[in-house]
């Protein structure tokens, strides 16, 4: 994908001041006694920055039968299939090693079922939040992509489900939920947020401050994959995206 010079400048402004690598610090954040004044100052500033950061792990639910069939799920309450349950168990073992301080989930069953193994491993209670639901697909829900193309060609070309939510509405709803969750966290901790492909991608794009015309630069999440966002000095950045799997076809309502 090639951007114009103006586009590159706009994207560059979004990331200005964020190109400092994440590094570890000791528990006190103090520099050793042998460090120079400059080194100590830099270490102290970096430690304070780390101590005041929070992270969100945005975890998409496991596979469902409608994912396999290519049906638009939206807010239809479709459970995980056997493969999805196995994906959730595997991913939970990896995510438990991050020692999350909280787990939040969409109230739809495929998200709640995905969160359950992580809750069992960590001993945390899953907090349900309706604002983490998937995009409401209106008349598209239950239809395959082929059926949507045939019945709603104009709306499909614009990715605008009749009687459903707009991308902006989903972005606003999910972003508000993510900000609300982040505000509950103690500095230096993280929460796992279990939700859906479009809700997580659009919410993250809004949180990162991307203009709507650039939301598409963030690709969709595979089943049971996750992204990591960090907030530091009141600014968000994308630390990791679509982690947990090797590159594979994405079975999703998202595009």
CSV table of N, CA, C and O in Angstrom, one decimal, residues 17-86:
chain,number,residue,atom,x,y,z
A,17,UNK,N,6.6,11.2,19.2
A,17,UNK,CA,6.9,11.1,20.6
A,17,UNK,C,6.7,9.7,21.2
A,17,UNK,O,6.8,9.5,22.4
A,18,UNK,N,6.4,8.7,20.3
A,18,UNK,CA,6.1,7.4,20.8
A,18,UNK,C,7.2,6.4,20.5
A,18,UNK,O,6.9,5.2,20.6
A,19,UNK,N,8.3,6.8,20.0
A,19,UNK,CA,9.3,5.8,19.4
A,19,UNK,C,10.3,5.4,20.4
A,19,UNK,O,11.4,5.1,20.1
A,20,UNK,N,10.0,5.5,21.7
A,20,UNK,CA,10.9,5.1,22.8
A,20,UNK,C,10.6,3.6,23.1
A,20,UNK,O,9.5,3.2,23.4
A,21,UNK,N,11.6,2.7,23.0
A,21,UNK,CA,11.3,1.3,23.3
A,21,UNK,C,11.0,1.0,24.7
A,21,UNK,O,11.4,1.8,25.6
A,22,UNK,N,10.2,0.0,25.0
A,22,UNK,CA,9.8,-0.4,26.3
A,22,UNK,C,11.0,-1.2,26.9
A,22,UNK,O,11.5,-2.1,26.4
A,23,UNK,N,11.4,-0.8,28.1
A,23,UNK,CA,12.5,-1.5,28.8
A,23,UNK,C,12.1,-1.8,30.2
A,23,UNK,O,11.1,-1.2,30.7
A,24,UNK,N,12.8,-2.8,30.8
A,24,UNK,CA,12.4,-3.1,32.2
A,24,UNK,C,13.2,-2.3,33.2
A,24,UNK,O,14.2,-1.7,32.9
A,25,UNK,N,12.6,-2.2,34.4
A,25,UNK,CA,13.2,-1.5,35.5
A,25,UNK,C,13.1,-2.2,36.8
A,25,UNK,O,12.3,-3.1,36.9
A,26,UNK,N,14.0,-1.9,37.8
A,26,UNK,CA,13.8,-2.6,39.0
A,26,UNK,C,12.6,-2.1,39.8
A,26,UNK,O,11.9,-1.2,39.4
A,27,UNK,N,12.3,-2.7,40.9
A,27,UNK,CA,11.1,-2.4,41.6
A,27,UNK,C,11.0,-1.0,42.1
A,27,UNK,O,10.0,-0.4,42.3
A,28,UNK,N,12.2,-0.5,42.5
A,28,UNK,CA,12.2,0.9,43.0
A,28,UNK,C,12.2,1.9,42.0
A,28,UNK,O,11.8,3.1,42.2
A,29,UNK,N,12.7,1.6,40.8
A,29,UNK,CA,12.9,2.6,39.7
A,29,UNK,C,14.1,3.5,39.9
A,29,UNK,O,14.3,4.4,39.2
A,30,UNK,N,15.0,3.2,40.9
A,30,UNK,CA,16.1,4.0,41.2
A,30,UNK,C,17.3,3.5,40.4
A,30,UNK,O,17.5,2.3,40.2
A,31,UNK,N,18.1,4.4,39.9
A,31,UNK,CA,19.4,4.0,39.2
A,31,UNK,C,20.4,3.6,40.3
A,31,UNK,O,20.3,3.9,41.5
A,32,UNK,N,21.4,2.8,39.8
A,32,UNK,CA,22.4,2.3,40.8
A,32,UNK,C,23.3,3.5,41.2
A,32,UNK,O,23.4,4.5,40.5
A,33,UNK,N,24.0,3.3,42.3
A,33,UNK,CA,24.8,4.4,42.9
A,33,UNK,C,25.9,4.7,42.0
A,33,UNK,O,26.5,5.9,42.0
A,34,UNK,N,26.4,3.8,41.1
A,34,UNK,CA,27.5,4.1,40.2
A,34,UNK,C,27.1,4.8,39.0
A,34,UNK,O,28.0,5.1,38.2
A,35,UNK,N,25.9,5.0,38.7
A,35,UNK,CA,25.4,5.6,37.5
A,35,UNK,C,25.7,7.1,37.5
A,35,UNK,O,25.7,7.7,38.5
A,36,UNK,N,26.0,7.7,36.3
A,36,UNK,CA,26.2,9.1,36.2
A,36,UNK,C,24.9,9.8,36.5
A,36,UNK,O,23.8,9.2,36.4
A,37,UNK,N,24.9,11.1,36.7
A,37,UNK,CA,23.7,11.9,36.9
A,37,UNK,C,22.8,11.9,35.7
A,37,UNK,O,21.6,11.8,35.9
A,38,UNK,N,23.4,12.0,34.5
A,38,UNK,CA,22.5,11.9,33.3
A,38,UNK,C,21.9,10.6,33.2
A,38,UNK,O,20.7,10.5,33.0
A,39,UNK,N,22.6,9.5,33.4
A,39,UNK,CA,22.1,8.1,33.3
A,39,UNK,C,21.0,7.9,34.3
A,39,UNK,O,19.9,7.4,34.1
A,40,UNK,N,21.3,8.4,35.6
A,40,UNK,CA,20.3,8.2,36.6
A,40,UNK,C,19.0,9.0,36.3
A,40,UNK,O,17.9,8.5,36.6
A,41,UNK,N,19.2,10.2,35.8
A,41,UNK,CA,18.0,11.0,35.5
A,41,UNK,C,17.1,10.3,34.4
A,41,UNK,O,15.9,10.3,34.5
A,42,UNK,N,17.8,9.8,33.4
A,42,UNK,CA,17.1,9.1,32.3
A,42,UNK,C,16.4,7.9,32.8
A,42,UNK,O,15.3,7.6,32.5
A,43,UNK,N,17.1,7.1,33.7
A,43,UNK,CA,16.5,5.9,34.2
A,43,UNK,C,15.3,6.2,35.1
A,43,UNK,O,14.3,5.5,35.0
A,44,UNK,N,15.5,7.2,35.9
A,44,UNK,CA,14.4,7.6,36.8
A,44,UNK,C,13.1,8.0,36.0
A,44,UNK,O,12.0,7.6,36.3
A,45,UNK,N,13.4,8.8,34.9
A,45,UNK,CA,12.2,9.3,34.1
A,45,UNK,C,11.6,8.1,33.4
A,45,UNK,O,10.4,8.0,33.3
A,46,UNK,N,12.4,7.2,32.9
A,46,UNK,CA,11.9,6.0,32.2
A,46,UNK,C,11.1,5.1,33.2
A,46,UNK,O,10.0,4.6,32.9
A,47,UNK,N,11.6,5.0,34.4
A,47,UNK,CA,10.9,4.1,35.4
A,47,UNK,C,9.6,4.8,35.8
A,47,UNK,O,8.6,4.1,35.9
A,48,UNK,N,9.6,6.1,36.0
A,48,UNK,CA,8.3,6.7,36.3
A,48,UNK,C,7.3,6.6,35.2
A,48,UNK,O,6.1,6.4,35.4
A,49,UNK,N,7.8,6.7,33.9
A,49,UNK,CA,6.9,6.5,32.8
A,49,UNK,C,6.3,5.1,32.8
A,49,UNK,O,5.1,4.9,32.6
A,50,UNK,N,7.2,4.1,33.1
A,50,UNK,CA,6.7,2.7,33.1
A,50,UNK,C,5.7,2.5,34.2
A,50,UNK,O,4.7,1.8,34.1
A,51,UNK,N,6.0,3.0,35.4
A,51,UNK,CA,5.1,2.9,36.6
A,51,UNK,C,3.7,3.4,36.3
A,51,UNK,O,2.8,3.0,37.0
A,52,UNK,N,3.6,4.4,35.5
A,52,UNK,CA,2.3,5.1,35.3
A,52,UNK,C,1.6,4.6,34.0
A,52,UNK,O,0.7,5.2,33.5
A,53,UNK,N,2.1,3.4,33.5
A,53,UNK,CA,1.5,2.9,32.3
A,53,UNK,C,0.5,1.8,32.6
A,53,UNK,O,0.6,1.1,33.7
A,54,UNK,N,-0.5,1.6,31.8
A,54,UNK,CA,-1.4,0.4,31.9
A,54,UNK,C,-1.5,-0.2,30.5
A,54,UNK,O,-1.2,0.4,29.5
A,55,UNK,N,-1.8,-1.5,30.5
A,55,UNK,CA,-1.9,-2.2,29.2
A,55,UNK,C,-3.3,-2.9,29.1
A,55,UNK,O,-3.8,-3.4,30.2
A,56,UNK,N,-3.8,-3.0,27.9
A,56,UNK,CA,-5.0,-3.8,27.6
A,56,UNK,C,-4.6,-4.9,26.6
A,56,UNK,O,-4.1,-4.5,25.6
A,57,UNK,N,-5.0,-6.1,26.9
A,57,UNK,CA,-4.9,-7.2,26.0
A,57,UNK,C,-6.2,-7.4,25.4
A,57,UNK,O,-7.2,-7.8,26.0
A,58,UNK,N,-6.4,-7.1,24.1
A,58,UNK,CA,-7.6,-7.2,23.4
A,58,UNK,C,-7.7,-8.5,22.7
A,58,UNK,O,-7.1,-8.8,21.7
A,59,UNK,N,-8.5,-9.4,23.3
A,59,UNK,CA,-8.5,-10.8,22.9
A,59,UNK,C,-9.9,-11.2,22.2
A,59,UNK,O,-10.9,-11.0,22.8
A,60,UNK,N,-9.7,-11.6,21.0
A,60,UNK,CA,-10.9,-12.0,20.2
A,60,UNK,C,-11.4,-13.4,20.6
A,60,UNK,O,-10.5,-14.3,20.9
A,61,UNK,N,-12.7,-13.6,20.6
A,61,UNK,CA,-13.2,-14.9,20.9
A,61,UNK,C,-12.7,-16.0,20.0
A,61,UNK,O,-12.3,-15.8,18.9
A,62,UNK,N,-12.9,-17.3,20.4
A,62,UNK,CA,-12.6,-18.4,19.6
A,62,UNK,C,-13.6,-18.7,18.5
A,62,UNK,O,-14.6,-18.0,18.4
A,63,UNK,N,-13.3,-19.7,17.8
A,63,UNK,CA,-14.1,-20.0,16.6
A,63,UNK,C,-15.5,-20.5,16.9
A,63,UNK,O,-15.7,-21.2,17.9
A,64,UNK,N,-16.4,-20.2,16.0
A,64,UNK,CA,-17.8,-20.6,16.1
A,64,UNK,C,-18.2,-21.3,14.8
A,64,UNK,O,-17.5,-21.2,13.8
A,65,UNK,N,-19.3,-22.0,14.8
A,65,UNK,CA,-19.7,-22.7,13.6
A,65,UNK,C,-20.1,-21.6,12.5
A,65,UNK,O,-19.8,-21.9,11.3
A,66,UNK,N,-20.6,-20.5,12.9
A,66,UNK,CA,-20.9,-19.4,12.0
A,66,UNK,C,-19.7,-18.8,11.4
A,66,UNK,O,-19.7,-18.4,10.2
A,67,UNK,N,-18.6,-18.8,12.1
A,67,UNK,CA,-17.3,-18.4,11.5
A,67,UNK,C,-16.9,-19.3,10.4
A,67,UNK,O,-16.5,-18.9,9.3
A,68,UNK,N,-17.0,-20.6,10.7
A,68,UNK,CA,-16.7,-21.6,9.7
A,68,UNK,C,-17.5,-21.5,8.4
A,68,UNK,O,-17.0,-21.6,7.3
A,69,UNK,N,-18.8,-21.2,8.6
A,69,UNK,CA,-19.8,-21.1,7.5
A,69,UNK,C,-19.7,-19.7,6.8
A,69,UNK,O,-20.4,-19.5,5.8
A,70,UNK,N,-19.0,-18.8,7.4
A,70,UNK,CA,-18.9,-17.5,6.8
A,70,UNK,C,-20.1,-16.6,7.0
A,70,UNK,O,-20.4,-15.8,6.2
A,71,UNK,N,-20.8,-16.9,8.1
A,71,UNK,CA,-22.1,-16.1,8.4
A,71,UNK,C,-21.8,-14.9,9.2
A,71,UNK,O,-21.0,-15.0,10.2
A,72,UNK,N,-22.5,-13.8,9.0
A,72,UNK,CA,-22.3,-12.6,9.8
A,72,UNK,C,-23.0,-12.8,11.1
A,72,UNK,O,-24.2,-13.0,11.2
A,73,UNK,N,-22.2,-12.8,12.2
A,73,UNK,CA,-22.7,-13.1,13.5
A,73,UNK,C,-23.3,-11.8,14.2
A,73,UNK,O,-24.4,-11.9,14.7
A,74,UNK,N,-22.6,-10.7,14.1
A,74,UNK,CA,-23.0,-9.5,14.8
A,74,UNK,C,-23.3,-9.8,16.3
A,74,UNK,O,-22.5,-10.4,17.0
A,75,UNK,N,-24.5,-9.4,16.7
A,75,UNK,CA,-24.9,-9.6,18.1
A,75,UNK,C,-25.8,-10.9,18.3
A,75,UNK,O,-26.3,-11.1,19.4
A,76,UNK,N,-25.9,-11.7,17.2
A,76,UNK,CA,-26.5,-13.0,17.4
A,76,UNK,C,-25.6,-13.8,18.4
A,76,UNK,O,-24.4,-13.8,18.3
A,77,UNK,N,-26.3,-14.5,19.3
A,77,UNK,CA,-25.5,-15.2,20.4
A,77,UNK,C,-25.1,-16.6,20.0
A,77,UNK,O,-25.8,-17.6,20.4
A,78,UNK,N,-24.0,-16.7,19.3
A,78,UNK,CA,-23.6,-18.0,18.8
A,78,UNK,C,-22.4,-18.5,19.7
A,78,UNK,O,-21.4,-17.8,19.9
A,79,UNK,N,-22.5,-19.7,20.2
A,79,UNK,CA,-21.4,-20.2,21.1
A,79,UNK,C,-20.2,-20.7,20.3
A,79,UNK,O,-20.2,-20.8,19.1
A,80,UNK,N,-19.2,-21.0,21.1
A,80,UNK,CA,-17.9,-21.5,20.5
A,80,UNK,C,-18.2,-23.0,20.0
A,80,UNK,O,-19.0,-23.7,20.6
A,81,UNK,N,-17.6,-23.4,18.9
A,81,UNK,CA,-17.6,-24.8,18.6
A,81,UNK,C,-16.4,-25.5,19.3
A,81,UNK,O,-15.7,-24.9,20.1
A,82,UNK,N,-16.2,-26.8,19.0
A,82,UNK,CA,-15.2,-27.5,19.7
A,82,UNK,C,-13.8,-27.0,19.5
A,82,UNK,O,-13.0,-26.8,20.4
A,83,UNK,N,-13.5,-26.6,18.2
A,83,UNK,CA,-12.2,-26.0,17.9
A,83,UNK,C,-12.1,-24.7,18.7
A,83,UNK,O,-11.0,-24.4,19.2
A,84,UNK,N,-13.1,-23.9,18.8
A,84,UNK,CA,-13.1,-22.6,19.5
A,84,UNK,C,-12.8,-22.8,21.0
A,84,UNK,O,-12.0,-22.1,21.6
A,85,UNK,N,-13.3,-23.8,21.6
A,85,UNK,CA,-13.1,-24.1,23.0
A,85,UNK,C,-11.6,-24.5,23.2
A,85,UNK,O,-11.0,-24.1,24.2
A,86,UNK,N,-11.1,-25.3,22.3
A,86,UNK,CA,-9.7,-25.7,22.3
A,86,UNK,C,-8.8,-24.5,22.1
A,86,UNK,O,-7.7,-24.4,22.8
